[in-house]
Amino acid sequence: MNLQKILQEFITLWVVIDPIGTLPVFLAVTAGMSVTASRRLAVRAVTVAFMVLLSFIVLGQLMLEALGISLASFQIAGGIVLFLFALTMIFGDSKPDREVADESEHPDAFIKEKSVYPLAMPSIASPGAMLAVVILTDNDRFSISHQFITATLMALIMLVVLALLLLAHPILRLIGTTGASVISRVMGLLLAAVAVNAVLTAFVQIGVLPALP
């Protein structure tokens, strides 16, 4: 696994997890909470999201094989879903606006619930991220060491997410909600390109298209 491949996977995971887009969601959920409580919520949310994505790395393909679904089929379906998800990031309501819409209650009474939804899922461990980690750890194409590197990259991004959440208030003051929305849309455009590439790669694998240049 060369440096270019590692960088490509890191960017893919960064885009689908979208750490910056999670900041306004976190700020809305933790409004009025003490610093200690908000930090505890951040740690819990990142831990839950990490365990969800790790379970997809370990068991995702096994579930597909048990259902008789080829990875190429899953990759094509996943690419289409990723593309549609990217379109909602680009043209729809921004990720923060969509996920914070009904979060008006004080979070202290349901800190455990809010660490799972909307923070851990779908803000951090999004459907796109779940699909991406399965595709990036294909047992038929990638060795155990390759999959371990992918899991390590995912863990590193989770540490970045945790750091951003712990620094959420200063960061949002710096970039503003508009800046977060713009960054989320740029990430959506990159994700759309990743989705198209996943579908084209699957078509090459099943022989529908010649090898890509």
PDB file of C-alpha atoms in Angstrom:
ATOM      1  CA  MET A   1       0.000   0.000   0.000  1.00  0.00           C
ATOM      2  CA  ASN A   2       1.857   3.069  -1.276  1.00  0.00           C
ATOM      3  CA  LEU A   3       1.667   6.639  -0.032  1.00  0.00           C
ATOM      4  CA  GLN A   4      -0.670   7.702  -2.858  1.00  0.00           C
ATOM      5  CA  LYS A   5      -3.179   4.965  -1.966  1.00  0.00           C
ATOM      6  CA  ILE A   6      -2.985   5.842   1.720  1.00  0.00           C
ATOM      7  CA  LEU A   7      -3.631   9.509   0.926  1.00  0.00           C
ATOM      8  CA  GLN A   8      -6.538   8.578  -1.363  1.00  0.00           C
ATOM      9  CA  GLU A   9      -8.187   6.458   1.330  1.00  0.00           C
ATOM     10  CA  PHE A  10      -7.583   9.127   3.962  1.00  0.00           C
ATOM     11  CA  ILE A  11      -9.282  11.761   1.792  1.00  0.00           C
ATOM     12  CA  THR A  12     -12.184   9.404   1.046  1.00  0.00           C
ATOM     13  CA  LEU A  13     -12.747   8.689   4.729  1.00  0.00           C
ATOM     14  CA  TRP A  14     -12.352  12.359   5.625  1.00  0.00           C
ATOM     15  CA  VAL A  15     -14.993  13.349   3.075  1.00  0.00           C
ATOM     16  CA  VAL A  16     -17.591  10.745   4.072  1.00  0.00           C
ATOM     17  CA  ILE A  17     -17.116  11.309   7.812  1.00  0.00           C
ATOM     18  CA  ASP A  18     -17.027  15.112   7.340  1.00  0.00           C
ATOM     19  CA  PRO A  19     -15.579  16.182  10.723  1.00  0.00           C
ATOM     20  CA  ILE A  20     -16.123  19.918  10.128  1.00  0.00           C
ATOM     21  CA  GLY A  21     -19.777  19.434   9.211  1.00  0.00           C
ATOM     22  CA  THR A  22     -20.340  17.825  12.620  1.00  0.00           C
ATOM     23  CA  LEU A  23     -19.293  20.936  14.556  1.00  0.00           C
ATOM     24  CA  PRO A  24     -22.575  22.902  14.371  1.00  0.00           C
ATOM     25  CA  VAL A  25     -24.532  19.756  15.240  1.00  0.00           C
ATOM     26  CA  PHE A  26     -22.386  19.278  18.328  1.00  0.00           C
ATOM     27  CA  LEU A  27     -22.753  22.922  19.341  1.00  0.00           C
ATOM     28  CA  ALA A  28     -26.541  22.771  19.045  1.00  0.00           C
ATOM     29  CA  VAL A  29     -26.799  19.565  21.080  1.00  0.00           C
ATOM     30  CA  THR A  30     -24.473  20.841  23.812  1.00  0.00           C
ATOM     31  CA  ALA A  31     -25.993  24.323  24.102  1.00  0.00           C
ATOM     32  CA  GLY A  32     -26.240  25.226  27.770  1.00  0.00           C
ATOM     33  CA  MET A  33     -24.266  22.205  28.944  1.00  0.00           C
ATOM     34  CA  SER A  34     -21.224  22.465  31.183  1.00  0.00           C
ATOM     35  CA  VAL A  35     -17.783  22.028  29.667  1.00  0.00           C
ATOM     36  CA  THR A  36     -17.352  18.714  31.474  1.00  0.00           C
ATOM     37  CA  ALA A  37     -20.698  17.349  30.225  1.00  0.00           C
ATOM     38  CA  SER A  38     -20.079  18.457  26.642  1.00  0.00           C
ATOM     39  CA  ARG A  39     -16.656  16.833  26.649  1.00  0.00           C
ATOM     40  CA  ARG A  40     -18.107  13.596  28.011  1.00  0.00           C
ATOM     41  CA  LEU A  41     -20.741  13.669  25.276  1.00  0.00           C
ATOM     42  CA  ALA A  42     -18.055  14.250  22.613  1.00  0.00           C
ATOM     43  CA  VAL A  43     -15.994  11.273  23.795  1.00  0.00           C
ATOM     44  CA  ARG A  44     -19.053   9.020  23.934  1.00  0.00           C
ATOM     45  CA  ALA A  45     -20.267  10.063  20.476  1.00  0.00           C
ATOM     46  CA  VAL A  46     -16.882   9.497  18.829  1.00  0.00           C
ATOM     47  CA  THR A  47     -16.499   6.142  20.594  1.00  0.00           C
ATOM     48  CA  VAL A  48     -19.916   4.938  19.404  1.00  0.00           C
ATOM     49  CA  ALA A  49     -19.238   6.115  15.832  1.00  0.00           C
ATOM     50  CA  PHE A  50     -15.844   4.383  15.828  1.00  0.00           C
ATOM     51  CA  MET A  51     -17.338   1.088  17.025  1.00  0.00           C
ATOM     52  CA  VAL A  52     -20.076   1.268  14.371  1.00  0.00           C
ATOM     53  CA  LEU A  53     -17.593   1.837  11.535  1.00  0.00           C
ATOM     54  CA  LEU A  54     -15.197  -0.776  12.907  1.00  0.00           C
ATOM     55  CA  SER A  55     -18.008  -3.327  12.967  1.00  0.00           C
ATOM     56  CA  PHE A  56     -18.664  -2.597   9.292  1.00  0.00           C
ATOM     57  CA  ILE A  57     -14.958  -3.095   8.532  1.00  0.00           C
ATOM     58  CA  VAL A  58     -14.923  -6.468  10.321  1.00  0.00           C
ATOM     59  CA  LEU A  59     -18.385  -7.838   9.510  1.00  0.00           C
ATOM     60  CA  GLY A  60     -19.693  -5.812   6.579  1.00  0.00           C
ATOM     61  CA  GLN A  61     -18.408  -8.021   3.790  1.00  0.00           C
ATOM     62  CA  LEU A  62     -19.255 -11.210   5.702  1.00  0.00           C
ATOM     63  CA  MET A  63     -22.886 -10.082   5.831  1.00  0.00           C
ATOM     64  CA  LEU A  64     -22.823  -9.417   2.082  1.00  0.00           C
ATOM     65  CA  GLU A  65     -21.416 -12.862   1.368  1.00  0.00           C
ATOM     66  CA  ALA A  66     -24.018 -14.456   3.627  1.00  0.00           C
ATOM     67  CA  LEU A  67     -26.708 -12.726   1.585  1.00  0.00           C
ATOM     68  CA  GLY A  68     -25.081 -13.766  -1.695  1.00  0.00           C
ATOM     69  CA  ILE A  69     -24.358 -10.176  -2.753  1.00  0.00           C
ATOM     70  CA  SER A  70     -21.143  -9.575  -4.695  1.00  0.00           C
ATOM     71  CA  LEU A  71     -18.932  -6.689  -3.659  1.00  0.00           C
ATOM     72  CA  ALA A  72     -19.125  -5.281  -7.191  1.00  0.00           C
ATOM     73  CA  SER A  73     -22.912  -5.066  -6.858  1.00  0.00           C
ATOM     74  CA  PHE A  74     -22.573  -3.512  -3.428  1.00  0.00           C
ATOM     75  CA  GLN A  75     -19.957  -1.094  -4.753  1.00  0.00           C
ATOM     76  CA  ILE A  76     -22.243   0.021  -7.579  1.00  0.00           C
ATOM     77  CA  ALA A  77     -25.193   0.406  -5.194  1.00  0.00           C
ATOM     78  CA  GLY A  78     -22.960   2.109  -2.651  1.00  0.00           C
ATOM     79  CA  GLY A  79     -21.595   4.466  -5.280  1.00  0.00           C
ATOM     80  CA  ILE A  80     -25.113   5.450  -6.314  1.00  0.00           C
ATOM     81  CA  VAL A  81     -26.134   6.023  -2.687  1.00  0.00           C
ATOM     82  CA  LEU A  82     -22.941   7.987  -2.037  1.00  0.00           C
ATOM     83  CA  PHE A  83     -23.652  10.103  -5.111  1.00  0.00           C
ATOM     84  CA  LEU A  84     -27.215  10.844  -3.972  1.00  0.00           C
ATOM     85  CA  PHE A  85     -25.905  11.615  -0.498  1.00  0.00           C
ATOM     86  CA  ALA A  86     -23.350  13.975  -2.043  1.00  0.00           C
ATOM     87  CA  LEU A  87     -26.108  15.751  -3.988  1.00  0.00           C
ATOM     88  CA  THR A  88     -27.980  16.441  -0.744  1.00  0.00           C
ATOM     89  CA  MET A  89     -24.787  17.938   0.684  1.00  0.00           C
ATOM     90  CA  ILE A  90     -24.348  20.160  -2.391  1.00  0.00           C
ATOM     91  CA  PHE A  91     -27.898  21.215  -3.269  1.00  0.00           C
ATOM     92  CA  GLY A  92     -30.036  20.390  -0.237  1.00  0.00           C
ATOM     93  CA  ASP A  93     -30.157  21.830   3.243  1.00  0.00           C
ATOM     94  CA  SER A  94     -26.733  21.895   4.791  1.00  0.00           C
ATOM     95  CA  LYS A  95     -25.814  18.996   7.029  1.00  0.00           C
ATOM     96  CA  PRO A  96     -25.913  21.101  10.211  1.00  0.00           C
ATOM     97  CA  ASP A  97     -29.271  22.695   9.374  1.00  0.00           C
ATOM     98  CA  ARG A  98     -30.845  19.350   8.525  1.00  0.00           C
ATOM     99  CA  GLU A  99     -29.701  17.531  11.653  1.00  0.00           C
ATOM    100  CA  VAL A 100     -30.223  20.333  14.149  1.00  0.00           C
ATOM    101  CA  ALA A 101     -33.708  21.277  12.964  1.00  0.00           C
ATOM    102  CA  ASP A 102     -35.659  19.859  15.908  1.00  0.00           C
ATOM    103  CA  GLU A 103     -33.012  19.994  18.645  1.00  0.00           C
ATOM    104  CA  SER A 104     -34.650  22.543  20.956  1.00  0.00           C
ATOM    105  CA  GLU A 105     -34.647  20.586  24.234  1.00  0.00           C
ATOM    106  CA  HIS A 106     -31.957  21.011  26.869  1.00  0.00           C
ATOM    107  CA  PRO A 107     -29.409  18.229  26.273  1.00  0.00           C
ATOM    108  CA  ASP A 108     -28.497  17.545  29.926  1.00  0.00           C
ATOM    109  CA  ALA A 109     -31.529  15.258  30.378  1.00  0.00           C
ATOM    110  CA  PHE A 110     -30.683  13.025  27.422  1.00  0.00           C
ATOM    111  CA  ILE A 111     -26.902  13.164  27.007  1.00  0.00           C
ATOM    112  CA  LYS A 112     -26.658   9.435  26.253  1.00  0.00           C
ATOM    113  CA  GLU A 113     -29.359   9.601  23.608  1.00  0.00           C
ATOM    114  CA  LYS A 114     -27.857  12.621  21.872  1.00  0.00           C
ATOM    115  CA  SER A 115     -24.386  11.103  21.839  1.00  0.00           C
ATOM    116  CA  VAL A 116     -25.834   8.357  19.619  1.00  0.00           C
ATOM    117  CA  TYR A 117     -28.272  10.457  17.584  1.00  0.00           C
ATOM    118  CA  PRO A 118     -27.628  12.815  15.898  1.00  0.00           C
ATOM    119  CA  LEU A 119     -23.917  12.933  16.774  1.00  0.00           C
ATOM    120  CA  ALA A 120     -22.574   9.384  16.408  1.00  0.00           C
ATOM    121  CA  MET A 121     -25.169   8.524  13.739  1.00  0.00           C
ATOM    122  CA  PRO A 122     -25.758   9.945  11.195  1.00  0.00           C
ATOM    123  CA  SER A 123     -23.434  12.912  11.716  1.00  0.00           C
ATOM    124  CA  ILE A 124     -20.128  11.050  12.225  1.00  0.00           C
ATOM    125  CA  ALA A 125     -20.841   7.437  11.193  1.00  0.00           C
ATOM    126  CA  SER A 126     -22.974   8.439   8.220  1.00  0.00           C
ATOM    127  CA  PRO A 127     -24.490   5.950   5.752  1.00  0.00           C
ATOM    128  CA  GLY A 128     -21.831   7.055   3.289  1.00  0.00           C
ATOM    129  CA  ALA A 129     -19.081   6.286   5.784  1.00  0.00           C
ATOM    130  CA  MET A 130     -20.497   2.821   6.474  1.00  0.00           C
ATOM    131  CA  LEU A 131     -20.534   2.017   2.768  1.00  0.00           C
ATOM    132  CA  ALA A 132     -17.091   3.479   2.212  1.00  0.00           C
ATOM    133  CA  VAL A 133     -15.319   1.401   4.880  1.00  0.00           C
ATOM    134  CA  VAL A 134     -16.779  -1.823   3.448  1.00  0.00           C
ATOM    135  CA  ILE A 135     -15.619  -0.929  -0.060  1.00  0.00           C
ATOM    136  CA  LEU A 136     -12.147   0.100   1.154  1.00  0.00           C
ATOM    137  CA  THR A 137     -11.632  -3.210   3.028  1.00  0.00           C
ATOM    138  CA  ASP A 138     -12.729  -5.713   0.379  1.00  0.00           C
ATOM    139  CA  ASN A 139     -11.415  -9.105   1.546  1.00  0.00           C
ATOM    140  CA  ASP A 140     -11.026 -10.294  -2.060  1.00  0.00           C
ATOM    141  CA  ARG A 141      -8.843  -7.359  -3.102  1.00  0.00           C
ATOM    142  CA  PHE A 142      -7.049  -6.193   0.023  1.00  0.00           C
ATOM    143  CA  SER A 143      -4.789  -7.983   2.476  1.00  0.00           C
ATOM    144  CA  ILE A 144      -5.206  -7.986   6.245  1.00  0.00           C
ATOM    145  CA  SER A 145      -2.369  -5.459   6.533  1.00  0.00           C
ATOM    146  CA  HIS A 146      -4.126  -3.180   4.023  1.00  0.00           C
ATOM    147  CA  GLN A 147      -7.369  -3.419   5.983  1.00  0.00           C
ATOM    148  CA  PHE A 148      -5.489  -2.684   9.204  1.00  0.00           C
ATOM    149  CA  ILE A 149      -4.046   0.475   7.633  1.00  0.00           C
ATOM    150  CA  THR A 150      -7.549   1.512   6.542  1.00  0.00           C
ATOM    151  CA  ALA A 151      -8.858   0.950  10.070  1.00  0.00           C
ATOM    152  CA  THR A 152      -5.919   2.968  11.425  1.00  0.00           C
ATOM    153  CA  LEU A 153      -6.696   5.836   9.046  1.00  0.00           C
ATOM    154  CA  MET A 154     -10.311   5.745  10.201  1.00  0.00           C
ATOM    155  CA  ALA A 155      -9.157   5.833  13.827  1.00  0.00           C
ATOM    156  CA  LEU A 156      -6.909   8.821  13.109  1.00  0.00           C
ATOM    157  CA  ILE A 157      -9.822  10.696  11.562  1.00  0.00           C
ATOM    158  CA  MET A 158     -11.915   9.853  14.621  1.00  0.00           C
ATOM    159  CA  LEU A 159      -9.211  11.409  16.795  1.00  0.00           C
ATOM    160  CA  VAL A 160      -9.383  14.515  14.609  1.00  0.00           C
ATOM    161  CA  VAL A 161     -13.177  14.548  15.026  1.00  0.00           C
ATOM    162  CA  LEU A 162     -12.784  14.322  18.799  1.00  0.00           C
ATOM    163  CA  ALA A 163     -10.233  17.145  18.818  1.00  0.00           C
ATOM    164  CA  LEU A 164     -12.525  19.326  16.695  1.00  0.00           C
ATOM    165  CA  LEU A 165     -15.489  18.656  18.979  1.00  0.00           C
ATOM    166  CA  LEU A 166     -13.452  19.546  22.043  1.00  0.00           C
ATOM    167  CA  LEU A 167     -12.467  22.798  20.281  1.00  0.00           C
ATOM    168  CA  ALA A 168     -15.898  23.321  18.713  1.00  0.00           C
ATOM    169  CA  HIS A 169     -16.782  26.713  20.148  1.00  0.00           C
ATOM    170  CA  PRO A 170     -13.545  28.544  19.157  1.00  0.00           C
ATOM    171  CA  ILE A 171     -13.567  26.950  15.679  1.00  0.00           C
ATOM    172  CA  LEU A 172     -17.156  27.928  14.923  1.00  0.00           C
ATOM    173  CA  ARG A 173     -16.449  31.483  16.048  1.00  0.00           C
ATOM    174  CA  LEU A 174     -13.577  31.488  13.551  1.00  0.00           C
ATOM    175  CA  ILE A 175     -15.327  30.076  10.452  1.00  0.00           C
ATOM    176  CA  GLY A 176     -18.963  30.898  11.282  1.00  0.00           C
ATOM    177  CA  THR A 177     -22.017  28.824  10.381  1.00  0.00           C
ATOM    178  CA  THR A 178     -21.783  30.059   6.780  1.00  0.00           C
ATOM    179  CA  GLY A 179     -18.206  28.864   6.537  1.00  0.00           C
ATOM    180  CA  ALA A 180     -19.190  25.450   7.887  1.00  0.00           C
ATOM    181  CA  SER A 181     -21.979  25.225   5.318  1.00  0.00           C
ATOM    182  CA  VAL A 182     -19.618  26.137   2.455  1.00  0.00           C
ATOM    183  CA  ILE A 183     -17.055  23.558   3.559  1.00  0.00           C
ATOM    184  CA  SER A 184     -19.758  20.896   3.809  1.00  0.00           C
ATOM    185  CA  ARG A 185     -20.814  21.600   0.191  1.00  0.00           C
ATOM    186  CA  VAL A 186     -17.232  21.400  -1.050  1.00  0.00           C
ATOM    187  CA  MET A 187     -16.944  18.050   0.710  1.00  0.00           C
ATOM    188  CA  GLY A 188     -20.134  17.003  -1.081  1.00  0.00           C
ATOM    189  CA  LEU A 189     -18.566  17.761  -4.459  1.00  0.00           C
ATOM    190  CA  LEU A 190     -15.504  15.672  -3.616  1.00  0.00           C
ATOM    191  CA  LEU A 191     -17.750  12.878  -2.396  1.00  0.00           C
ATOM    192  CA  ALA A 192     -19.673  12.911  -5.700  1.00  0.00           C
ATOM    193  CA  ALA A 193     -16.389  12.360  -7.561  1.00  0.00           C
ATOM    194  CA  VAL A 194     -15.475   9.503  -5.208  1.00  0.00           C
ATOM    195  CA  ALA A 195     -18.904   7.925  -5.798  1.00  0.00           C
ATOM    196  CA  VAL A 196     -18.594   8.083  -9.601  1.00  0.00           C
ATOM    197  CA  ASN A 197     -15.120   6.551  -9.404  1.00  0.00           C
ATOM    198  CA  ALA A 198     -16.470   3.686  -7.240  1.00  0.00           C
ATOM    199  CA  VAL A 199     -19.151   2.864  -9.813  1.00  0.00           C
ATOM    200  CA  LEU A 200     -16.707   3.022 -12.747  1.00  0.00           C
ATOM    201  CA  THR A 201     -14.223   0.800 -10.886  1.00  0.00           C
ATOM    202  CA  ALA A 202     -16.948  -1.788 -10.245  1.00  0.00           C
ATOM    203  CA  PHE A 203     -17.909  -1.748 -13.941  1.00  0.00           C
ATOM    204  CA  VAL A 204     -14.255  -2.415 -14.810  1.00  0.00           C
ATOM    205  CA  GLN A 205     -14.153  -5.342 -12.356  1.00  0.00           C
ATOM    206  CA  ILE A 206     -17.167  -7.053 -13.947  1.00  0.00           C
ATOM    207  CA  GLY A 207     -15.908  -6.366 -17.476  1.00  0.00           C
ATOM    208  CA  VAL A 208     -18.507  -3.826 -18.580  1.00  0.00           C
ATOM    209  CA  LEU A 209     -15.810  -1.168 -19.131  1.00  0.00           C
ATOM    210  CA  PRO A 210     -12.136  -1.425 -20.119  1.00  0.00           C
ATOM    211  CA  ALA A 211      -9.464  -0.605 -17.566  1.00  0.00           C
ATOM    212  CA  LEU A 212      -9.516   3.041 -16.539  1.00  0.00           C
ATOM    213  CA  PRO A 213      -6.468   5.140 -17.464  1.00  0.00           C
TER     214      PRO A 213
END
